[in-house]
Amino acid sequence: MHSLCCVFVQAYGGSPSSLLQPRAARHEGGRGRKASKYWGVFKTGDTWTARLWDPETEQRKKIGRYTSEEDAARAYDYAADELNSPKFKERNFPDEVNSEPPASLKDEQSARRTSQFIGVSLNAKTRKWVTKLHVSNSKRVRRLGNLVSEVEAAWKHVVEALKQNPSVPNERLNFPAQVRASPSGPPPQWLLDGKPEPKQP
């Protein structure tokens, strides 16, 4: 085997040890991809992808896509640590301790689509906030509308929820005190502006 590796190295360059490394540990490249200086990372378009060879399934496992090359490299390190296989000894940042993986593009996009309010989510195509309400004693969901303002979408959800069930607990409502005080009116301006509620004189 060693003699065969030496013949291959003389013909194509490299070192015998590099030929024996797991495929995912080599610097990725290929059609439409730009190889990275880091293990298990390659570039496609404007993003960097981290990938790892899974010895159990004997397939490449995609870890995720990242905006920076370094984040993809750290994601590879984290996945390799989680796999805890003696076949994967190489690390891109061996002196760093990865308590959690970097956020991938998918994570970031998901976070942008998630609202801080109950019953509200962002439509990625229209860039409007969608309001939905679960119908009482039913599996149906009512679509209440698409709004530009996240706060207005959250306000509409509360108004409709109280119409459906006036005794709904406050912890299941957005702005329960403000809406109960003015159930038919629009949200106050300070709320739309993202400011704290002014103190009453």
JSON list of C-alpha atoms in Angstrom, two decimals:
[
{"chain": "A", "resi": 1, "resn": "MET", "atom": "CA", "xyz": [0.00, 0.00, 0.00]},
{"chain": "A", "resi": 2, "resn": "HIS", "atom": "CA", "xyz": [2.79, 2.38, 0.92]},
{"chain": "A", "resi": 3, "resn": "SER", "atom": "CA", "xyz": [4.64, 1.73, -2.31]},
{"chain": "A", "resi": 4, "resn": "LEU", "atom": "CA", "xyz": [1.43, 2.36, -4.26]},
{"chain": "A", "resi": 5, "resn": "CYS", "atom": "CA", "xyz": [0.93, 5.68, -2.47]},
{"chain": "A", "resi": 6, "resn": "CYS", "atom": "CA", "xyz": [4.49, 6.69, -3.22]},
{"chain": "A", "resi": 7, "resn": "VAL", "atom": "CA", "xyz": [3.98, 5.99, -6.91]},
{"chain": "A", "resi": 8, "resn": "PHE", "atom": "CA", "xyz": [0.79, 8.10, -6.89]},
{"chain": "A", "resi": 9, "resn": "VAL", "atom": "CA", "xyz": [2.52, 10.92, -5.01]},
{"chain": "A", "resi": 10, "resn": "GLN", "atom": "CA", "xyz": [5.43, 10.96, -7.47]},
{"chain": "A", "resi": 11, "resn": "ALA", "atom": "CA", "xyz": [2.97, 11.21, -10.34]},
{"chain": "A", "resi": 12, "resn": "TYR", "atom": "CA", "xyz": [0.49, 13.73, -8.89]},
{"chain": "A", "resi": 13, "resn": "GLY", "atom": "CA", "xyz": [2.21, 15.41, -5.94]},
{"chain": "A", "resi": 14, "resn": "GLY", "atom": "CA", "xyz": [1.17, 15.54, -2.28]},
{"chain": "A", "resi": 15, "resn": "SER", "atom": "CA", "xyz": [2.05, 13.27, 0.61]},
{"chain": "A", "resi": 16, "resn": "PRO", "atom": "CA", "xyz": [1.12, 9.64, 1.34]},
{"chain": "A", "resi": 17, "resn": "SER", "atom": "CA", "xyz": [-0.59, 10.65, 4.61]},
{"chain": "A", "resi": 18, "resn": "SER", "atom": "CA", "xyz": [-2.91, 13.07, 2.80]},
{"chain": "A", "resi": 19, "resn": "LEU", "atom": "CA", "xyz": [-4.23, 10.19, 0.69]},
{"chain": "A", "resi": 20, "resn": "LEU", "atom": "CA", "xyz": [-5.25, 8.24, 3.76]},
{"chain": "A", "resi": 21, "resn": "GLN", "atom": "CA", "xyz": [-7.24, 11.05, 5.38]},
{"chain": "A", "resi": 22, "resn": "PRO", "atom": "CA", "xyz": [-11.05, 10.80, 5.48]},
{"chain": "A", "resi": 23, "resn": "ARG", "atom": "CA", "xyz": [-12.63, 12.49, 2.52]},
{"chain": "A", "resi": 24, "resn": "ALA", "atom": "CA", "xyz": [-14.37, 15.14, 4.60]},
{"chain": "A", "resi": 25, "resn": "ALA", "atom": "CA", "xyz": [-11.08, 16.15, 6.20]},
{"chain": "A", "resi": 26, "resn": "ARG", "atom": "CA", "xyz": [-9.53, 17.15, 2.89]},
{"chain": "A", "resi": 27, "resn": "HIS", "atom": "CA", "xyz": [-9.98, 20.66, 1.58]},
{"chain": "A", "resi": 28, "resn": "GLU", "atom": "CA", "xyz": [-13.20, 20.59, -0.41]},
{"chain": "A", "resi": 29, "resn": "GLY", "atom": "CA", "xyz": [-13.36, 21.67, -4.04]},
{"chain": "A", "resi": 30, "resn": "GLY", "atom": "CA", "xyz": [-14.88, 20.58, -7.30]},
{"chain": "A", "resi": 31, "resn": "ARG", "atom": "CA", "xyz": [-17.13, 21.82, -10.07]},
{"chain": "A", "resi": 32, "resn": "GLY", "atom": "CA", "xyz": [-18.51, 25.27, -9.27]},
{"chain": "A", "resi": 33, "resn": "ARG", "atom": "CA", "xyz": [-16.78, 25.27, -5.89]},
{"chain": "A", "resi": 34, "resn": "LYS", "atom": "CA", "xyz": [-13.79, 27.11, -4.52]},
{"chain": "A", "resi": 35, "resn": "ALA", "atom": "CA", "xyz": [-11.60, 25.14, -2.14]},
{"chain": "A", "resi": 36, "resn": "SER", "atom": "CA", "xyz": [-11.03, 26.62, 1.31]},
{"chain": "A", "resi": 37, "resn": "LYS", "atom": "CA", "xyz": [-7.90, 26.76, 3.41]},
{"chain": "A", "resi": 38, "resn": "TYR", "atom": "CA", "xyz": [-9.93, 25.10, 6.17]},
{"chain": "A", "resi": 39, "resn": "TRP", "atom": "CA", "xyz": [-10.91, 21.47, 6.66]},
{"chain": "A", "resi": 40, "resn": "GLY", "atom": "CA", "xyz": [-14.36, 20.46, 5.40]},
{"chain": "A", "resi": 41, "resn": "VAL", "atom": "CA", "xyz": [-15.18, 23.87, 3.89]},
{"chain": "A", "resi": 42, "resn": "PHE", "atom": "CA", "xyz": [-15.82, 25.03, 0.34]},
{"chain": "A", "resi": 43, "resn": "LYS", "atom": "CA", "xyz": [-17.32, 28.08, -1.33]},
{"chain": "A", "resi": 44, "resn": "THR", "atom": "CA", "xyz": [-20.29, 28.13, -3.68]},
{"chain": "A", "resi": 45, "resn": "GLY", "atom": "CA", "xyz": [-21.37, 31.54, -4.91]},
{"chain": "A", "resi": 46, "resn": "ASP", "atom": "CA", "xyz": [-21.23, 34.03, -2.06]},
{"chain": "A", "resi": 47, "resn": "THR", "atom": "CA", "xyz": [-21.55, 31.52, 0.79]},
{"chain": "A", "resi": 48, "resn": "TRP", "atom": "CA", "xyz": [-19.33, 28.98, 2.51]},
{"chain": "A", "resi": 49, "resn": "THR", "atom": "CA", "xyz": [-20.53, 25.42, 3.12]},
{"chain": "A", "resi": 50, "resn": "ALA", "atom": "CA", "xyz": [-19.30, 23.10, 5.87]},
{"chain": "A", "resi": 51, "resn": "ARG", "atom": "CA", "xyz": [-19.46, 19.37, 5.28]},
{"chain": "A", "resi": 52, "resn": "LEU", "atom": "CA", "xyz": [-18.31, 16.27, 7.16]},
{"chain": "A", "resi": 53, "resn": "TRP", "atom": "CA", "xyz": [-17.88, 12.63, 6.20]},
{"chain": "A", "resi": 54, "resn": "ASP", "atom": "CA", "xyz": [-20.07, 10.45, 8.40]},
{"chain": "A", "resi": 55, "resn": "PRO", "atom": "CA", "xyz": [-18.38, 7.06, 8.93]},
{"chain": "A", "resi": 56, "resn": "GLU", "atom": "CA", "xyz": [-21.66, 5.44, 10.04]},
{"chain": "A", "resi": 57, "resn": "THR", "atom": "CA", "xyz": [-23.62, 6.24, 6.88]},
{"chain": "A", "resi": 58, "resn": "GLU", "atom": "CA", "xyz": [-20.49, 6.49, 4.71]},
{"chain": "A", "resi": 59, "resn": "GLN", "atom": "CA", "xyz": [-21.86, 9.68, 3.20]},
{"chain": "A", "resi": 60, "resn": "ARG", "atom": "CA", "xyz": [-20.99, 13.33, 3.30]},
{"chain": "A", "resi": 61, "resn": "LYS", "atom": "CA", "xyz": [-23.11, 15.22, 5.81]},
{"chain": "A", "resi": 62, "resn": "LYS", "atom": "CA", "xyz": [-23.91, 18.84, 5.09]},
{"chain": "A", "resi": 63, "resn": "ILE", "atom": "CA", "xyz": [-23.53, 20.90, 8.24]},
{"chain": "A", "resi": 64, "resn": "GLY", "atom": "CA", "xyz": [-24.80, 24.19, 6.84]},
{"chain": "A", "resi": 65, "resn": "ARG", "atom": "CA", "xyz": [-24.13, 27.32, 4.80]},
{"chain": "A", "resi": 66, "resn": "TYR", "atom": "CA", "xyz": [-22.42, 30.37, 6.32]},
{"chain": "A", "resi": 67, "resn": "THR", "atom": "CA", "xyz": [-21.65, 33.94, 5.34]},
{"chain": "A", "resi": 68, "resn": "SER", "atom": "CA", "xyz": [-18.00, 33.70, 6.41]},
{"chain": "A", "resi": 69, "resn": "GLU", "atom": "CA", "xyz": [-15.32, 31.10, 5.79]},
{"chain": "A", "resi": 70, "resn": "GLU", "atom": "CA", "xyz": [-14.32, 31.13, 9.46]},
{"chain": "A", "resi": 71, "resn": "ASP", "atom": "CA", "xyz": [-17.86, 30.42, 10.67]},
{"chain": "A", "resi": 72, "resn": "ALA", "atom": "CA", "xyz": [-18.06, 27.43, 8.32]},
{"chain": "A", "resi": 73, "resn": "ALA", "atom": "CA", "xyz": [-14.71, 26.23, 9.64]},
{"chain": "A", "resi": 74, "resn": "ARG", "atom": "CA", "xyz": [-15.88, 26.53, 13.25]},
{"chain": "A", "resi": 75, "resn": "ALA", "atom": "CA", "xyz": [-19.09, 24.69, 12.37]},
{"chain": "A", "resi": 76, "resn": "TYR", "atom": "CA", "xyz": [-16.95, 21.86, 10.98]},
{"chain": "A", "resi": 77, "resn": "ASP", "atom": "CA", "xyz": [-14.93, 21.76, 14.21]},
{"chain": "A", "resi": 78, "resn": "TYR", "atom": "CA", "xyz": [-18.10, 21.63, 16.31]},
{"chain": "A", "resi": 79, "resn": "ALA", "atom": "CA", "xyz": [-19.56, 18.81, 14.20]},
{"chain": "A", "resi": 80, "resn": "ALA", "atom": "CA", "xyz": [-16.29, 16.89, 14.37]},
{"chain": "A", "resi": 81, "resn": "ASP", "atom": "CA", "xyz": [-16.23, 17.29, 18.16]},
{"chain": "A", "resi": 82, "resn": "GLU", "atom": "CA", "xyz": [-19.81, 16.02, 18.37]},
{"chain": "A", "resi": 83, "resn": "LEU", "atom": "CA", "xyz": [-18.96, 13.04, 16.17]},
{"chain": "A", "resi": 84, "resn": "ASN", "atom": "CA", "xyz": [-16.01, 12.23, 18.42]},
{"chain": "A", "resi": 85, "resn": "SER", "atom": "CA", "xyz": [-14.42, 9.87, 15.93]},
{"chain": "A", "resi": 86, "resn": "PRO", "atom": "CA", "xyz": [-10.68, 9.01, 15.96]},
{"chain": "A", "resi": 87, "resn": "LYS", "atom": "CA", "xyz": [-10.77, 9.39, 12.16]},
{"chain": "A", "resi": 88, "resn": "PHE", "atom": "CA", "xyz": [-11.29, 13.12, 12.51]},
{"chain": "A", "resi": 89, "resn": "LYS", "atom": "CA", "xyz": [-8.38, 14.51, 14.49]},
{"chain": "A", "resi": 90, "resn": "GLU", "atom": "CA", "xyz": [-7.86, 17.65, 12.42]},
{"chain": "A", "resi": 91, "resn": "ARG", "atom": "CA", "xyz": [-9.42, 20.88, 13.64]},
{"chain": "A", "resi": 92, "resn": "ASN", "atom": "CA", "xyz": [-9.41, 24.29, 12.03]},
{"chain": "A", "resi": 93, "resn": "PHE", "atom": "CA", "xyz": [-9.11, 26.05, 15.36]},
{"chain": "A", "resi": 94, "resn": "PRO", "atom": "CA", "xyz": [-7.69, 23.42, 17.74]},
{"chain": "A", "resi": 95, "resn": "ASP", "atom": "CA", "xyz": [-7.12, 25.92, 20.56]},
{"chain": "A", "resi": 96, "resn": "GLU", "atom": "CA", "xyz": [-10.73, 27.10, 20.64]},
{"chain": "A", "resi": 97, "resn": "VAL", "atom": "CA", "xyz": [-13.48, 25.50, 22.72]},
{"chain": "A", "resi": 98, "resn": "ASN", "atom": "CA", "xyz": [-16.78, 25.40, 20.79]},
{"chain": "A", "resi": 99, "resn": "SER", "atom": "CA", "xyz": [-19.62, 25.49, 23.31]},
{"chain": "A", "resi": 100, "resn": "GLU", "atom": "CA", "xyz": [-22.13, 25.98, 20.49]},
{"chain": "A", "resi": 101, "resn": "PRO", "atom": "CA", "xyz": [-21.97, 26.09, 16.69]},
{"chain": "A", "resi": 102, "resn": "PRO", "atom": "CA", "xyz": [-22.09, 29.37, 14.71]},
{"chain": "A", "resi": 103, "resn": "ALA", "atom": "CA", "xyz": [-25.49, 30.39, 13.37]},
{"chain": "A", "resi": 104, "resn": "SER", "atom": "CA", "xyz": [-25.97, 29.17, 9.80]},
{"chain": "A", "resi": 105, "resn": "LEU", "atom": "CA", "xyz": [-27.74, 31.14, 7.08]},
{"chain": "A", "resi": 106, "resn": "LYS", "atom": "CA", "xyz": [-30.78, 28.93, 7.64]},
{"chain": "A", "resi": 107, "resn": "ASP", "atom": "CA", "xyz": [-30.77, 29.83, 11.35]},
{"chain": "A", "resi": 108, "resn": "GLU", "atom": "CA", "xyz": [-30.46, 33.54, 10.54]},
{"chain": "A", "resi": 109, "resn": "GLN", "atom": "CA", "xyz": [-33.27, 33.42, 7.98]},
{"chain": "A", "resi": 110, "resn": "SER", "atom": "CA", "xyz": [-35.47, 31.52, 10.41]},
{"chain": "A", "resi": 111, "resn": "ALA", "atom": "CA", "xyz": [-34.78, 34.10, 13.11]},
{"chain": "A", "resi": 112, "resn": "ARG", "atom": "CA", "xyz": [-35.73, 36.91, 10.72]},
{"chain": "A", "resi": 113, "resn": "ARG", "atom": "CA", "xyz": [-39.03, 35.16, 9.95]},
{"chain": "A", "resi": 114, "resn": "THR", "atom": "CA", "xyz": [-39.87, 34.67, 13.62]},
{"chain": "A", "resi": 115, "resn": "SER", "atom": "CA", "xyz": [-41.73, 37.39, 15.44]},
{"chain": "A", "resi": 116, "resn": "GLN", "atom": "CA", "xyz": [-41.42, 38.23, 19.11]},
{"chain": "A", "resi": 117, "resn": "PHE", "atom": "CA", "xyz": [-45.21, 38.26, 19.29]},
{"chain": "A", "resi": 118, "resn": "ILE", "atom": "CA", "xyz": [-47.75, 35.42, 19.53]},
{"chain": "A", "resi": 119, "resn": "GLY", "atom": "CA", "xyz": [-49.47, 34.43, 16.31]},
{"chain": "A", "resi": 120, "resn": "VAL", "atom": "CA", "xyz": [-47.25, 36.55, 14.05]},
{"chain": "A", "resi": 121, "resn": "SER", "atom": "CA", "xyz": [-44.65, 35.55, 11.45]},
{"chain": "A", "resi": 122, "resn": "LEU", "atom": "CA", "xyz": [-42.88, 37.24, 8.55]},
{"chain": "A", "resi": 123, "resn": "ASN", "atom": "CA", "xyz": [-43.62, 36.31, 4.95]},
{"chain": "A", "resi": 124, "resn": "ALA", "atom": "CA", "xyz": [-40.15, 36.22, 3.38]},
{"chain": "A", "resi": 125, "resn": "LYS", "atom": "CA", "xyz": [-41.47, 37.01, -0.11]},
{"chain": "A", "resi": 126, "resn": "THR", "atom": "CA", "xyz": [-43.82, 39.91, 0.61]},
{"chain": "A", "resi": 127, "resn": "ARG", "atom": "CA", "xyz": [-41.85, 41.13, 3.67]},
{"chain": "A", "resi": 128, "resn": "LYS", "atom": "CA", "xyz": [-45.18, 41.56, 5.50]},
{"chain": "A", "resi": 129, "resn": "TRP", "atom": "CA", "xyz": [-46.21, 40.24, 8.89]},
{"chain": "A", "resi": 130, "resn": "VAL", "atom": "CA", "xyz": [-48.78, 37.45, 8.75]},
{"chain": "A", "resi": 131, "resn": "THR", "atom": "CA", "xyz": [-51.31, 37.11, 11.58]},
{"chain": "A", "resi": 132, "resn": "LYS", "atom": "CA", "xyz": [-52.94, 33.76, 12.30]},
{"chain": "A", "resi": 133, "resn": "LEU", "atom": "CA", "xyz": [-55.31, 32.62, 15.03]},
{"chain": "A", "resi": 134, "resn": "HIS", "atom": "CA", "xyz": [-56.23, 29.10, 16.10]},
{"chain": "A", "resi": 135, "resn": "VAL", "atom": "CA", "xyz": [-59.99, 28.62, 16.15]},
{"chain": "A", "resi": 136, "resn": "SER", "atom": "CA", "xyz": [-61.33, 27.50, 19.53]},
{"chain": "A", "resi": 137, "resn": "ASN", "atom": "CA", "xyz": [-62.22, 23.80, 19.82]},
{"chain": "A", "resi": 138, "resn": "SER", "atom": "CA", "xyz": [-60.93, 23.21, 16.32]},
{"chain": "A", "resi": 139, "resn": "LYS", "atom": "CA", "xyz": [-57.74, 22.39, 14.44]},
{"chain": "A", "resi": 140, "resn": "ARG", "atom": "CA", "xyz": [-58.46, 25.18, 11.96]},
{"chain": "A", "resi": 141, "resn": "VAL", "atom": "CA", "xyz": [-56.33, 28.30, 11.74]},
{"chain": "A", "resi": 142, "resn": "ARG", "atom": "CA", "xyz": [-57.76, 31.66, 10.67]},
{"chain": "A", "resi": 143, "resn": "ARG", "atom": "CA", "xyz": [-55.54, 33.88, 8.59]},
{"chain": "A", "resi": 144, "resn": "LEU", "atom": "CA", "xyz": [-56.24, 37.41, 9.83]},
{"chain": "A", "resi": 145, "resn": "GLY", "atom": "CA", "xyz": [-54.21, 39.34, 7.28]},
{"chain": "A", "resi": 146, "resn": "ASN", "atom": "CA", "xyz": [-50.82, 40.66, 6.15]},
{"chain": "A", "resi": 147, "resn": "LEU", "atom": "CA", "xyz": [-49.57, 43.89, 7.66]},
{"chain": "A", "resi": 148, "resn": "VAL", "atom": "CA", "xyz": [-46.47, 46.02, 7.20]},
{"chain": "A", "resi": 149, "resn": "SER", "atom": "CA", "xyz": [-46.13, 46.70, 10.93]},
{"chain": "A", "resi": 150, "resn": "GLU", "atom": "CA", "xyz": [-45.25, 43.81, 13.25]},
{"chain": "A", "resi": 151, "resn": "VAL", "atom": "CA", "xyz": [-46.91, 45.60, 16.17]},
{"chain": "A", "resi": 152, "resn": "GLU", "atom": "CA", "xyz": [-50.14, 46.14, 14.24]},
{"chain": "A", "resi": 153, "resn": "ALA", "atom": "CA", "xyz": [-50.17, 42.46, 13.28]},
{"chain": "A", "resi": 154, "resn": "ALA", "atom": "CA", "xyz": [-49.70, 41.48, 16.92]},
{"chain": "A", "resi": 155, "resn": "TRP", "atom": "CA", "xyz": [-52.43, 43.93, 18.00]},
{"chain": "A", "resi": 156, "resn": "LYS", "atom": "CA", "xyz": [-54.87, 42.49, 15.47]},
{"chain": "A", "resi": 157, "resn": "HIS", "atom": "CA", "xyz": [-54.15, 38.98, 16.79]},
{"chain": "A", "resi": 158, "resn": "VAL", "atom": "CA", "xyz": [-55.09, 40.04, 20.33]},
{"chain": "A", "resi": 159, "resn": "VAL", "atom": "CA", "xyz": [-58.26, 41.86, 19.25]},
{"chain": "A", "resi": 160, "resn": "GLU", "atom": "CA", "xyz": [-59.50, 38.82, 17.34]},
{"chain": "A", "resi": 161, "resn": "ALA", "atom": "CA", "xyz": [-58.46, 36.43, 20.11]},
{"chain": "A", "resi": 162, "resn": "LEU", "atom": "CA", "xyz": [-60.50, 38.39, 22.66]},
{"chain": "A", "resi": 163, "resn": "LYS", "atom": "CA", "xyz": [-63.52, 38.46, 20.34]},
{"chain": "A", "resi": 164, "resn": "GLN", "atom": "CA", "xyz": [-63.28, 34.69, 20.09]},
{"chain": "A", "resi": 165, "resn": "ASN", "atom": "CA", "xyz": [-62.72, 34.14, 23.81]},
{"chain": "A", "resi": 166, "resn": "PRO", "atom": "CA", "xyz": [-62.86, 37.14, 26.20]},
{"chain": "A", "resi": 167, "resn": "SER", "atom": "CA", "xyz": [-61.56, 35.02, 29.08]},
{"chain": "A", "resi": 168, "resn": "VAL", "atom": "CA", "xyz": [-58.32, 34.00, 27.34]},
{"chain": "A", "resi": 169, "resn": "PRO", "atom": "CA", "xyz": [-55.41, 34.21, 29.86]},
{"chain": "A", "resi": 170, "resn": "ASN", "atom": "CA", "xyz": [-53.17, 37.27, 29.61]},
{"chain": "A", "resi": 171, "resn": "GLU", "atom": "CA", "xyz": [-50.05, 35.16, 29.17]},
{"chain": "A", "resi": 172, "resn": "ARG", "atom": "CA", "xyz": [-51.43, 34.03, 25.81]},
{"chain": "A", "resi": 173, "resn": "LEU", "atom": "CA", "xyz": [-51.93, 37.59, 24.57]},
{"chain": "A", "resi": 174, "resn": "ASN", "atom": "CA", "xyz": [-49.75, 40.35, 23.16]},
{"chain": "A", "resi": 175, "resn": "PHE", "atom": "CA", "xyz": [-50.21, 43.64, 25.06]},
{"chain": "A", "resi": 176, "resn": "PRO", "atom": "CA", "xyz": [-53.13, 42.28, 27.18]},
{"chain": "A", "resi": 177, "resn": "ALA", "atom": "CA", "xyz": [-53.54, 45.38, 29.37]},
{"chain": "A", "resi": 178, "resn": "GLN", "atom": "CA", "xyz": [-53.47, 47.85, 26.46]},
{"chain": "A", "resi": 179, "resn": "VAL", "atom": "CA", "xyz": [-55.87, 45.87, 24.27]},
{"chain": "A", "resi": 180, "resn": "ARG", "atom": "CA", "xyz": [-58.34, 45.17, 27.08]},
{"chain": "A", "resi": 181, "resn": "ALA", "atom": "CA", "xyz": [-58.37, 48.91, 27.84]},
{"chain": "A", "resi": 182, "resn": "SER", "atom": "CA", "xyz": [-59.10, 49.81, 24.21]},
{"chain": "A", "resi": 183, "resn": "PRO", "atom": "CA", "xyz": [-60.29, 46.69, 22.33]},
{"chain": "A", "resi": 184, "resn": "SER", "atom": "CA", "xyz": [-61.77, 48.58, 19.39]},
{"chain": "A", "resi": 185, "resn": "GLY", "atom": "CA", "xyz": [-59.06, 51.21, 18.96]},
{"chain": "A", "resi": 186, "resn": "PRO", "atom": "CA", "xyz": [-55.70, 51.11, 17.14]},
{"chain": "A", "resi": 187, "resn": "PRO", "atom": "CA", "xyz": [-52.44, 50.44, 18.98]},
{"chain": "A", "resi": 188, "resn": "PRO", "atom": "CA", "xyz": [-51.06, 53.50, 20.81]},
{"chain": "A", "resi": 189, "resn": "GLN", "atom": "CA", "xyz": [-48.36, 55.48, 19.05]},
{"chain": "A", "resi": 190, "resn": "TRP", "atom": "CA", "xyz": [-45.72, 54.79, 21.69]},
{"chain": "A", "resi": 191, "resn": "LEU", "atom": "CA", "xyz": [-46.19, 51.07, 21.05]},
{"chain": "A", "resi": 192, "resn": "LEU", "atom": "CA", "xyz": [-45.84, 51.52, 17.28]},
{"chain": "A", "resi": 193, "resn": "ASP", "atom": "CA", "xyz": [-42.68, 53.55, 17.84]},
{"chain": "A", "resi": 194, "resn": "GLY", "atom": "CA", "xyz": [-41.19, 50.82, 20.03]},
{"chain": "A", "resi": 195, "resn": "LYS", "atom": "CA", "xyz": [-40.97, 53.10, 23.06]},
{"chain": "A", "resi": 196, "resn": "PRO", "atom": "CA", "xyz": [-41.81, 52.32, 26.71]},
{"chain": "A", "resi": 197, "resn": "GLU", "atom": "CA", "xyz": [-45.29, 53.15, 27.93]},
{"chain": "A", "resi": 198, "resn": "PRO", "atom": "CA", "xyz": [-45.42, 56.75, 29.20]},
{"chain": "A", "resi": 199, "resn": "LYS", "atom": "CA", "xyz": [-46.13, 57.24, 32.86]},
{"chain": "A", "resi": 200, "resn": "GLN", "atom": "CA", "xyz": [-49.59, 58.49, 33.71]},
{"chain": "A", "resi": 201, "resn": "PRO", "atom": "CA", "xyz": [-49.65, 61.91, 35.45]}
]
